[in-house]
PDB file of C-alpha atoms in Angstrom:
ATOM      1  CA  UNK A  24      -1.350 -40.331  36.519  1.00 52.00           C
ATOM      2  CA  UNK A  25      -1.573 -43.057  33.634  1.00 58.00           C
ATOM      3  CA  UNK A  26      -5.175 -41.179  32.691  1.00 85.00           C
ATOM      4  CA  UNK A  27      -3.459 -37.665  32.593  1.00 86.00           C
ATOM      5  CA  UNK A  28      -0.683 -39.334  30.496  1.00 88.00           C
ATOM      6  CA  UNK A  29      -3.323 -40.837  27.717  1.00 92.00           C
ATOM      7  CA  UNK A  30      -5.078 -37.287  28.050  1.00 93.00           C
ATOM      8  CA  UNK A  31      -2.033 -35.506  27.215  1.00 94.00           C
ATOM      9  CA  UNK A  32      -1.322 -37.885  24.362  1.00 95.00           C
ATOM     10  CA  UNK A  33      -4.548 -37.166  22.724  1.00 95.00           C
ATOM     11  CA  UNK A  34      -3.577 -33.419  23.163  1.00 96.00           C
ATOM     12  CA  UNK A  35      -0.181 -33.899  21.550  1.00 97.00           C
ATOM     13  CA  UNK A  36      -1.620 -35.768  18.711  1.00 97.00           C
ATOM     14  CA  UNK A  37      -4.576 -33.097  17.983  1.00 97.00           C
ATOM     15  CA  UNK A  38      -1.430 -30.363  18.090  1.00 97.00           C
ATOM     16  CA  UNK A  39       0.519 -32.528  15.629  1.00 97.00           C
ATOM     17  CA  UNK A  40      -2.369 -32.335  13.252  1.00 96.00           C
ATOM     18  CA  UNK A  41      -2.542 -28.890  13.253  1.00 97.00           C
ATOM     19  CA  UNK A  42       1.049 -27.622  13.389  1.00 97.00           C
ATOM     20  CA  UNK A  43       2.532 -30.615  12.142  1.00 96.00           C
ATOM     21  CA  UNK A  44       6.618 -30.158  12.104  1.00 95.00           C
ATOM     22  CA  UNK A  45       6.250 -26.585  13.608  1.00 96.00           C
ATOM     23  CA  UNK A  46       5.110 -28.113  17.072  1.00 97.00           C
ATOM     24  CA  UNK A  47       8.614 -27.767  18.832  1.00 97.00           C
ATOM     25  CA  UNK A  48       7.442 -28.828  22.587  1.00 97.00           C
ATOM     26  CA  UNK A  49       4.457 -29.861  24.651  1.00 97.00           C
ATOM     27  CA  UNK A  50       5.016 -29.823  28.264  1.00 97.00           C
ATOM     28  CA  UNK A  51       2.439 -30.394  31.098  1.00 95.00           C
ATOM     29  CA  UNK A  52       2.844 -28.535  34.522  1.00 93.00           C
ATOM     30  CA  UNK A  53       0.908 -27.869  37.633  1.00 87.00           C
ATOM     31  CA  UNK A  54      -1.234 -24.847  38.587  1.00 82.00           C
ATOM     32  CA  UNK A  55      -1.584 -23.475  41.576  1.00 74.00           C
ATOM     33  CA  UNK A  56      -5.279 -22.578  40.849  1.00 69.00           C
ATOM     34  CA  UNK A  57      -8.209 -24.372  42.490  1.00 61.00           C
ATOM     35  CA  UNK A  58      -9.252 -26.322  39.256  1.00 63.00           C
ATOM     36  CA  UNK A  59      -8.192 -29.783  38.737  1.00 64.00           C
ATOM     37  CA  UNK A  60      -8.046 -29.674  35.101  1.00 78.00           C
ATOM     38  CA  UNK A  61      -4.558 -30.499  33.367  1.00 89.00           C
ATOM     39  CA  UNK A  62      -2.288 -27.542  32.157  1.00 94.00           C
ATOM     40  CA  UNK A  63      -0.032 -27.508  29.193  1.00 96.00           C
ATOM     41  CA  UNK A  64       2.049 -25.013  27.391  1.00 97.00           C
ATOM     42  CA  UNK A  65       2.945 -25.741  23.552  1.00 97.00           C
ATOM     43  CA  UNK A  66       5.664 -24.164  21.812  1.00 97.00           C
ATOM     44  CA  UNK A  67       5.138 -23.791  18.288  1.00 96.00           C
ATOM     45  CA  UNK A  68       7.196 -22.292  15.156  1.00 95.00           C
ATOM     46  CA  UNK A  69       4.878 -19.134  14.486  1.00 90.00           C
ATOM     47  CA  UNK A  70       1.276 -19.015  15.764  1.00 93.00           C
ATOM     48  CA  UNK A  71      -1.263 -17.208  13.283  1.00 94.00           C
ATOM     49  CA  UNK A  72      -5.168 -16.842  13.507  1.00 96.00           C
ATOM     50  CA  UNK A  73      -5.179 -19.899  10.832  1.00 96.00           C
ATOM     51  CA  UNK A  74      -3.593 -22.062  13.669  1.00 96.00           C
ATOM     52  CA  UNK A  75      -6.251 -20.661  16.421  1.00 96.00           C
ATOM     53  CA  UNK A  76      -9.078 -21.310  14.073  1.00 97.00           C
ATOM     54  CA  UNK A  77      -7.944 -24.878  13.327  1.00 97.00           C
ATOM     55  CA  UNK A  78      -7.749 -25.596  17.148  1.00 97.00           C
ATOM     56  CA  UNK A  79     -11.122 -24.294  17.865  1.00 96.00           C
ATOM     57  CA  UNK A  80     -13.133 -27.230  17.263  1.00 96.00           C
ATOM     58  CA  UNK A  81     -10.907 -29.193  19.403  1.00 96.00           C
ATOM     59  CA  UNK A  82     -11.092 -26.901  22.301  1.00 95.00           C
ATOM     60  CA  UNK A  83     -14.467 -28.459  23.538  1.00 95.00           C
ATOM     61  CA  UNK A  84     -13.090 -32.087  23.494  1.00 95.00           C
ATOM     62  CA  UNK A  85     -10.158 -30.822  25.407  1.00 95.00           C
ATOM     63  CA  UNK A  86     -12.457 -29.547  28.026  1.00 93.00           C
ATOM     64  CA  UNK A  87     -14.454 -32.953  28.124  1.00 93.00           C
ATOM     65  CA  UNK A  88     -11.221 -34.571  28.943  1.00 92.00           C
ATOM     66  CA  UNK A  89     -10.299 -32.219  31.770  1.00 92.00           C
ATOM     67  CA  UNK A  90      -7.783 -30.270  29.920  1.00 93.00           C
ATOM     68  CA  UNK A  91      -7.506 -26.711  29.776  1.00 93.00           C
ATOM     69  CA  UNK A  92      -6.701 -25.034  26.636  1.00 94.00           C
ATOM     70  CA  UNK A  93      -2.848 -24.904  26.050  1.00 95.00           C
ATOM     71  CA  UNK A  94      -0.801 -21.895  26.430  1.00 95.00           C
ATOM     72  CA  UNK A  95       0.628 -21.662  22.867  1.00 97.00           C
ATOM     73  CA  UNK A  96       3.704 -19.404  22.593  1.00 95.00           C
ATOM     74  CA  UNK A  97       6.576 -19.261  20.001  1.00 90.00           C
ATOM     75  CA  UNK A  98      10.111 -19.897  21.125  1.00 85.00           C
ATOM     76  CA  UNK A  99      10.735 -16.278  20.640  1.00 88.00           C
ATOM     77  CA  UNK A 100       7.847 -15.360  22.792  1.00 93.00           C
ATOM     78  CA  UNK A 101       8.830 -17.568  25.553  1.00 92.00           C
ATOM     79  CA  UNK A 102      12.207 -15.988  25.821  1.00 88.00           C
ATOM     80  CA  UNK A 103      10.998 -12.450  25.744  1.00 90.00           C
ATOM     81  CA  UNK A 104       8.361 -12.628  28.044  1.00 91.00           C
ATOM     82  CA  UNK A 105      10.268 -14.614  31.266  1.00 90.00           C
ATOM     83  CA  UNK A 106      11.069 -11.056  32.865  1.00 88.00           C
ATOM     84  CA  UNK A 107       7.036 -10.159  32.392  1.00 91.00           C
ATOM     85  CA  UNK A 108       6.008 -13.172  34.267  1.00 93.00           C
ATOM     86  CA  UNK A 109       8.809 -14.429  36.427  1.00 92.00           C
ATOM     87  CA  UNK A 110       6.459 -16.321  38.987  1.00 91.00           C
ATOM     88  CA  UNK A 111       4.095 -17.906  36.351  1.00 91.00           C
ATOM     89  CA  UNK A 112       7.258 -19.365  34.491  1.00 93.00           C
ATOM     90  CA  UNK A 113       9.040 -20.201  37.800  1.00 90.00           C
ATOM     91  CA  UNK A 114       5.966 -22.378  38.753  1.00 89.00           C
ATOM     92  CA  UNK A 115       5.945 -24.269  35.256  1.00 92.00           C
ATOM     93  CA  UNK A 116       9.612 -24.804  35.265  1.00 91.00           C
ATOM     94  CA  UNK A 117       9.405 -26.289  38.868  1.00 87.00           C
ATOM     95  CA  UNK A 118       6.712 -28.766  37.899  1.00 88.00           C
ATOM     96  CA  UNK A 119       6.643 -29.549  34.162  1.00 93.00           C
ATOM     97  CA  UNK A 120       7.181 -32.806  32.351  1.00 94.00           C
ATOM     98  CA  UNK A 121       7.970 -32.920  28.646  1.00 96.00           C
ATOM     99  CA  UNK A 122       5.324 -34.580  26.385  1.00 96.00           C
ATOM    100  CA  UNK A 123       6.557 -33.995  23.223  1.00 96.00           C
ATOM    101  CA  UNK A 124       9.754 -32.504  21.737  1.00 96.00           C
ATOM    102  CA  UNK A 125      12.378 -31.101  23.537  1.00 94.00           C
ATOM    103  CA  UNK A 126      12.376 -29.337  26.894  1.00 95.00           C
ATOM    104  CA  UNK A 127      11.964 -25.480  26.282  1.00 94.00           C
ATOM    105  CA  UNK A 128      13.643 -24.297  29.683  1.00 93.00           C
ATOM    106  CA  UNK A 129      16.616 -25.946  28.962  1.00 91.00           C
ATOM    107  CA  UNK A 130      19.636 -23.416  29.557  1.00 84.00           C
ATOM    108  CA  UNK A 131      16.872 -20.719  30.956  1.00 85.00           C
ATOM    109  CA  UNK A 132      16.996 -19.546  34.403  1.00 85.00           C
ATOM    110  CA  UNK A 133      14.860 -16.595  36.033  1.00 88.00           C
ATOM    111  CA  UNK A 134      17.020 -14.076  37.789  1.00 89.00           C
ATOM    112  CA  UNK A 135      16.458 -14.124  41.529  1.00 88.00           C
ATOM    113  CA  UNK A 136      15.679 -10.437  41.327  1.00 91.00           C
ATOM    114  CA  UNK A 137      12.901 -10.755  38.990  1.00 92.00           C
ATOM    115  CA  UNK A 138      11.191 -13.541  41.276  1.00 92.00           C
ATOM    116  CA  UNK A 139      11.607 -11.279  44.087  1.00 93.00           C
ATOM    117  CA  UNK A 140       9.962  -8.022  42.384  1.00 93.00           C
ATOM    118  CA  UNK A 141       7.372 -10.740  41.059  1.00 94.00           C
ATOM    119  CA  UNK A 142       6.726 -11.756  44.981  1.00 95.00           C
ATOM    120  CA  UNK A 143       6.629  -8.120  46.134  1.00 96.00           C
ATOM    121  CA  UNK A 144       4.010  -7.063  43.704  1.00 95.00           C
ATOM    122  CA  UNK A 145       1.710 -10.031  44.370  1.00 96.00           C
ATOM    123  CA  UNK A 146       2.100  -9.725  47.808  1.00 97.00           C
ATOM    124  CA  UNK A 147       1.167  -6.054  47.967  1.00 97.00           C
ATOM    125  CA  UNK A 148      -1.647  -6.622  45.369  1.00 97.00           C
ATOM    126  CA  UNK A 149      -2.884  -9.138  47.824  1.00 98.00           C
ATOM    127  CA  UNK A 150      -2.716  -6.848  50.677  1.00 98.00           C
ATOM    128  CA  UNK A 151      -4.658  -3.987  48.831  1.00 98.00           C
ATOM    129  CA  UNK A 152      -7.137  -6.109  47.642  1.00 97.00           C
ATOM    130  CA  UNK A 153      -7.850  -7.519  51.055  1.00 97.00           C
ATOM    131  CA  UNK A 154      -8.060  -3.849  52.361  1.00 98.00           C
ATOM    132  CA  UNK A 155     -10.449  -2.876  49.383  1.00 97.00           C
ATOM    133  CA  UNK A 156     -12.689  -5.723  49.661  1.00 97.00           C
ATOM    134  CA  UNK A 157     -13.292  -5.372  53.101  1.00 97.00           C
ATOM    135  CA  UNK A 158     -14.466  -1.681  52.927  1.00 97.00           C
ATOM    136  CA  UNK A 159     -16.718  -2.977  49.967  1.00 96.00           C
ATOM    137  CA  UNK A 160     -18.065  -5.695  52.073  1.00 96.00           C
ATOM    138  CA  UNK A 161     -19.853  -3.071  54.301  1.00 94.00           C
ATOM    139  CA  UNK A 162     -18.971  -5.096  57.114  1.00 93.00           C
ATOM    140  CA  UNK A 163     -21.541  -7.643  56.326  1.00 95.00           C
ATOM    141  CA  UNK A 164     -20.608 -10.956  58.082  1.00 95.00           C
ATOM    142  CA  UNK A 165     -21.541 -13.177  54.870  1.00 95.00           C
ATOM    143  CA  UNK A 166     -19.559 -10.693  52.440  1.00 96.00           C
ATOM    144  CA  UNK A 167     -16.488 -11.142  54.765  1.00 97.00           C
ATOM    145  CA  UNK A 168     -16.787 -15.003  54.973  1.00 97.00           C
ATOM    146  CA  UNK A 169     -16.908 -15.027  50.995  1.00 96.00           C
ATOM    147  CA  UNK A 170     -14.000 -12.426  50.859  1.00 97.00           C
ATOM    148  CA  UNK A 171     -11.719 -14.836  53.086  1.00 97.00           C
ATOM    149  CA  UNK A 172     -12.655 -18.172  51.384  1.00 96.00           C
ATOM    150  CA  UNK A 173     -12.343 -16.374  47.696  1.00 95.00           C
ATOM    151  CA  UNK A 174      -8.640 -15.136  48.559  1.00 96.00           C
ATOM    152  CA  UNK A 175      -7.342 -18.595  50.238  1.00 96.00           C
ATOM    153  CA  UNK A 176      -6.115 -19.982  46.947  1.00 93.00           C
ATOM    154  CA  UNK A 177      -4.221 -16.677  45.883  1.00 95.00           C
ATOM    155  CA  UNK A 178      -2.812 -16.612  49.295  1.00 97.00           C
ATOM    156  CA  UNK A 179      -1.824 -20.356  49.129  1.00 96.00           C
ATOM    157  CA  UNK A 180      -0.471 -19.438  45.658  1.00 93.00           C
ATOM    158  CA  UNK A 181       1.633 -16.281  47.123  1.00 96.00           C
ATOM    159  CA  UNK A 182       3.224 -18.357  49.988  1.00 96.00           C
ATOM    160  CA  UNK A 183       4.078 -21.150  47.558  1.00 94.00           C
ATOM    161  CA  UNK A 184       6.076 -18.617  45.490  1.00 93.00           C
ATOM    162  CA  UNK A 185       7.662 -16.847  48.069  1.00 94.00           C
ATOM    163  CA  UNK A 186       9.016 -20.686  49.862  1.00 93.00           C
ATOM    164  CA  UNK A 187      10.342 -21.571  46.337  1.00 90.00           C
ATOM    165  CA  UNK A 188      12.479 -18.322  46.239  1.00 88.00           C
ATOM    166  CA  UNK A 189      13.655 -18.795  49.388  1.00 87.00           C
ATOM    167  CA  UNK A 190      13.951 -22.366  49.649  1.00 81.00           C
ATOM    168  CA  UNK A 191      17.617 -23.490  49.507  1.00 67.00           C
ATOM    169  CA  UNK A 192      16.648 -27.084  48.502  1.00 64.00           C
ATOM    170  CA  UNK A 193      14.840 -26.223  45.418  1.00 67.00           C
ATOM    171  CA  UNK A 194      11.735 -27.935  46.139  1.00 75.00           C
ATOM    172  CA  UNK A 195       8.892 -27.492  43.801  1.00 73.00           C
ATOM    173  CA  UNK A 196       5.850 -28.259  45.756  1.00 82.00           C
ATOM    174  CA  UNK A 197       4.752 -27.702  49.314  1.00 91.00           C
ATOM    175  CA  UNK A 198       1.674 -28.869  51.385  1.00 93.00           C
ATOM    176  CA  UNK A 199      -0.559 -26.761  53.259  1.00 95.00           C
ATOM    177  CA  UNK A 200       1.540 -28.056  56.407  1.00 96.00           C
ATOM    178  CA  UNK A 201       4.871 -26.863  54.687  1.00 95.00           C
ATOM    179  CA  UNK A 202       3.590 -23.728  53.928  1.00 96.00           C
ATOM    180  CA  UNK A 203       2.248 -23.004  57.342  1.00 97.00           C
ATOM    181  CA  UNK A 204       5.123 -23.832  59.019  1.00 96.00           C
ATOM    182  CA  UNK A 205       7.240 -21.750  56.429  1.00 95.00           C
ATOM    183  CA  UNK A 206       4.853 -18.906  57.198  1.00 97.00           C
ATOM    184  CA  UNK A 207       5.209 -19.127  60.980  1.00 97.00           C
ATOM    185  CA  UNK A 208       9.265 -19.970  61.112  1.00 96.00           C
ATOM    186  CA  UNK A 209      10.437 -17.724  58.229  1.00 95.00           C
ATOM    187  CA  UNK A 210       7.457 -14.710  58.196  1.00 96.00           C
ATOM    188  CA  UNK A 211       6.437 -14.805  61.722  1.00 97.00           C
ATOM    189  CA  UNK A 212       2.834 -15.322  60.880  1.00 97.00           C
ATOM    190  CA  UNK A 213       0.899 -17.589  63.815  1.00 97.00           C
ATOM    191  CA  UNK A 214       0.121 -20.810  62.099  1.00 97.00           C
ATOM    192  CA  UNK A 215      -3.516 -20.816  63.361  1.00 97.00           C
ATOM    193  CA  UNK A 216      -4.086 -17.663  60.871  1.00 97.00           C
ATOM    194  CA  UNK A 217      -2.849 -19.925  57.921  1.00 98.00           C
ATOM    195  CA  UNK A 218      -4.781 -22.828  58.677  1.00 97.00           C
ATOM    196  CA  UNK A 219      -7.858 -20.715  59.408  1.00 97.00           C
ATOM    197  CA  UNK A 220      -7.754 -18.764  55.917  1.00 97.00           C
ATOM    198  CA  UNK A 221      -6.997 -22.284  53.992  1.00 96.00           C
ATOM    199  CA  UNK A 222      -9.634 -23.889  55.701  1.00 96.00           C
ATOM    200  CA  UNK A 223     -11.951 -21.069  54.521  1.00 95.00           C
ATOM    201  CA  UNK A 224     -12.474 -22.218  51.019  1.00 92.00           C
ATOM    202  CA  UNK A 225     -16.134 -22.882  50.176  1.00 88.00           C
ATOM    203  CA  UNK A 226     -17.205 -22.352  53.821  1.00 90.00           C
ATOM    204  CA  UNK A 227     -20.580 -20.553  54.327  1.00 90.00           C
ATOM    205  CA  UNK A 228     -19.738 -19.687  57.759  1.00 90.00           C
ATOM    206  CA  UNK A 229     -16.777 -18.870  59.782  1.00 93.00           C
ATOM    207  CA  UNK A 230     -16.609 -18.499  63.660  1.00 90.00           C
ATOM    208  CA  UNK A 231     -15.759 -14.529  63.967  1.00 93.00           C
ATOM    209  CA  UNK A 232     -14.855 -13.787  60.451  1.00 96.00           C
ATOM    210  CA  UNK A 233     -13.910 -10.226  61.269  1.00 96.00           C
ATOM    211  CA  UNK A 234     -11.534 -11.309  63.712  1.00 96.00           C
ATOM    212  CA  UNK A 235     -10.011 -13.641  61.568  1.00 97.00           C
ATOM    213  CA  UNK A 236      -9.729 -10.989  58.686  1.00 97.00           C
ATOM    214  CA  UNK A 237      -8.137  -8.461  61.313  1.00 97.00           C
ATOM    215  CA  UNK A 238      -5.271 -11.400  61.778  1.00 97.00           C
ATOM    216  CA  UNK A 239      -5.276 -11.957  58.058  1.00 98.00           C
ATOM    217  CA  UNK A 240      -4.628  -8.501  57.066  1.00 98.00           C
ATOM    218  CA  UNK A 241      -1.692  -8.127  59.652  1.00 98.00           C
ATOM    219  CA  UNK A 242      -0.509 -11.660  58.181  1.00 98.00           C
ATOM    220  CA  UNK A 243      -0.655 -10.256  54.482  1.00 98.00           C
ATOM    221  CA  UNK A 244       1.259  -6.785  55.741  1.00 97.00           C
ATOM    222  CA  UNK A 245       3.854  -9.194  57.085  1.00 97.00           C
ATOM    223  CA  UNK A 246       4.189 -11.182  54.020  1.00 97.00           C
ATOM    224  CA  UNK A 247       4.836  -7.945  51.969  1.00 97.00           C
ATOM    225  CA  UNK A 248       7.530  -6.728  54.236  1.00 97.00           C
ATOM    226  CA  UNK A 249       9.408  -9.889  54.498  1.00 96.00           C
ATOM    227  CA  UNK A 250       9.587  -9.873  50.337  1.00 95.00           C
ATOM    228  CA  UNK A 251      10.460  -6.260  50.414  1.00 93.00           C
ATOM    229  CA  UNK A 252      13.238  -6.998  52.610  1.00 92.00           C
ATOM    230  CA  UNK A 253      14.516 -10.349  51.161  1.00 87.00           C
ATOM    231  CA  UNK A 254      17.609 -10.371  49.113  1.00 80.00           C
TER     232      UNK A 254
END
């Protein structure tokens, strides 16, 4: 954590040199994507091509320090895009830490209906992707193994978004065990299916991958139906 804070301080100083007083906020947040690099959001007063050009020589240094290039938005852009990316912003709001300036999310709230629609779109898209990818695999075992492994992280992210949507305690983070229990008790997905999909990341072989994919597709269908009915 100390190293992460030091790295974020370097980022903050870099952005202060580029934007000066126009840097309103810098926050760090957790990402649901597999990579471990640090993610951040910078809110600035106006964003021009010249600003981006000034940041360009700094990007390699950020990457070497384990930073993703920060998401940069103006305050107006942040407010006007909350309804377009509700799940993404909900994840940032749930896990963010202020590094510089004010908290840009003070007084902001994402309507539950926007979150539900975002979850439904993600759930249906995941189901459609699995169906299409199976057909494109031509039934080859190795291709099905890769399909399941590659889709595990998006499936974990989807379950996390839905768990946040329905969690009355307002928790920000969920372990794999939390998500497995949630999927079984709230959605009706057998726990072994979730565990087997999560465990498929990076695997070169799976015992009977076609059978697992069949159960996985049924689970993805249940996820979509759950979100579609949830109010």
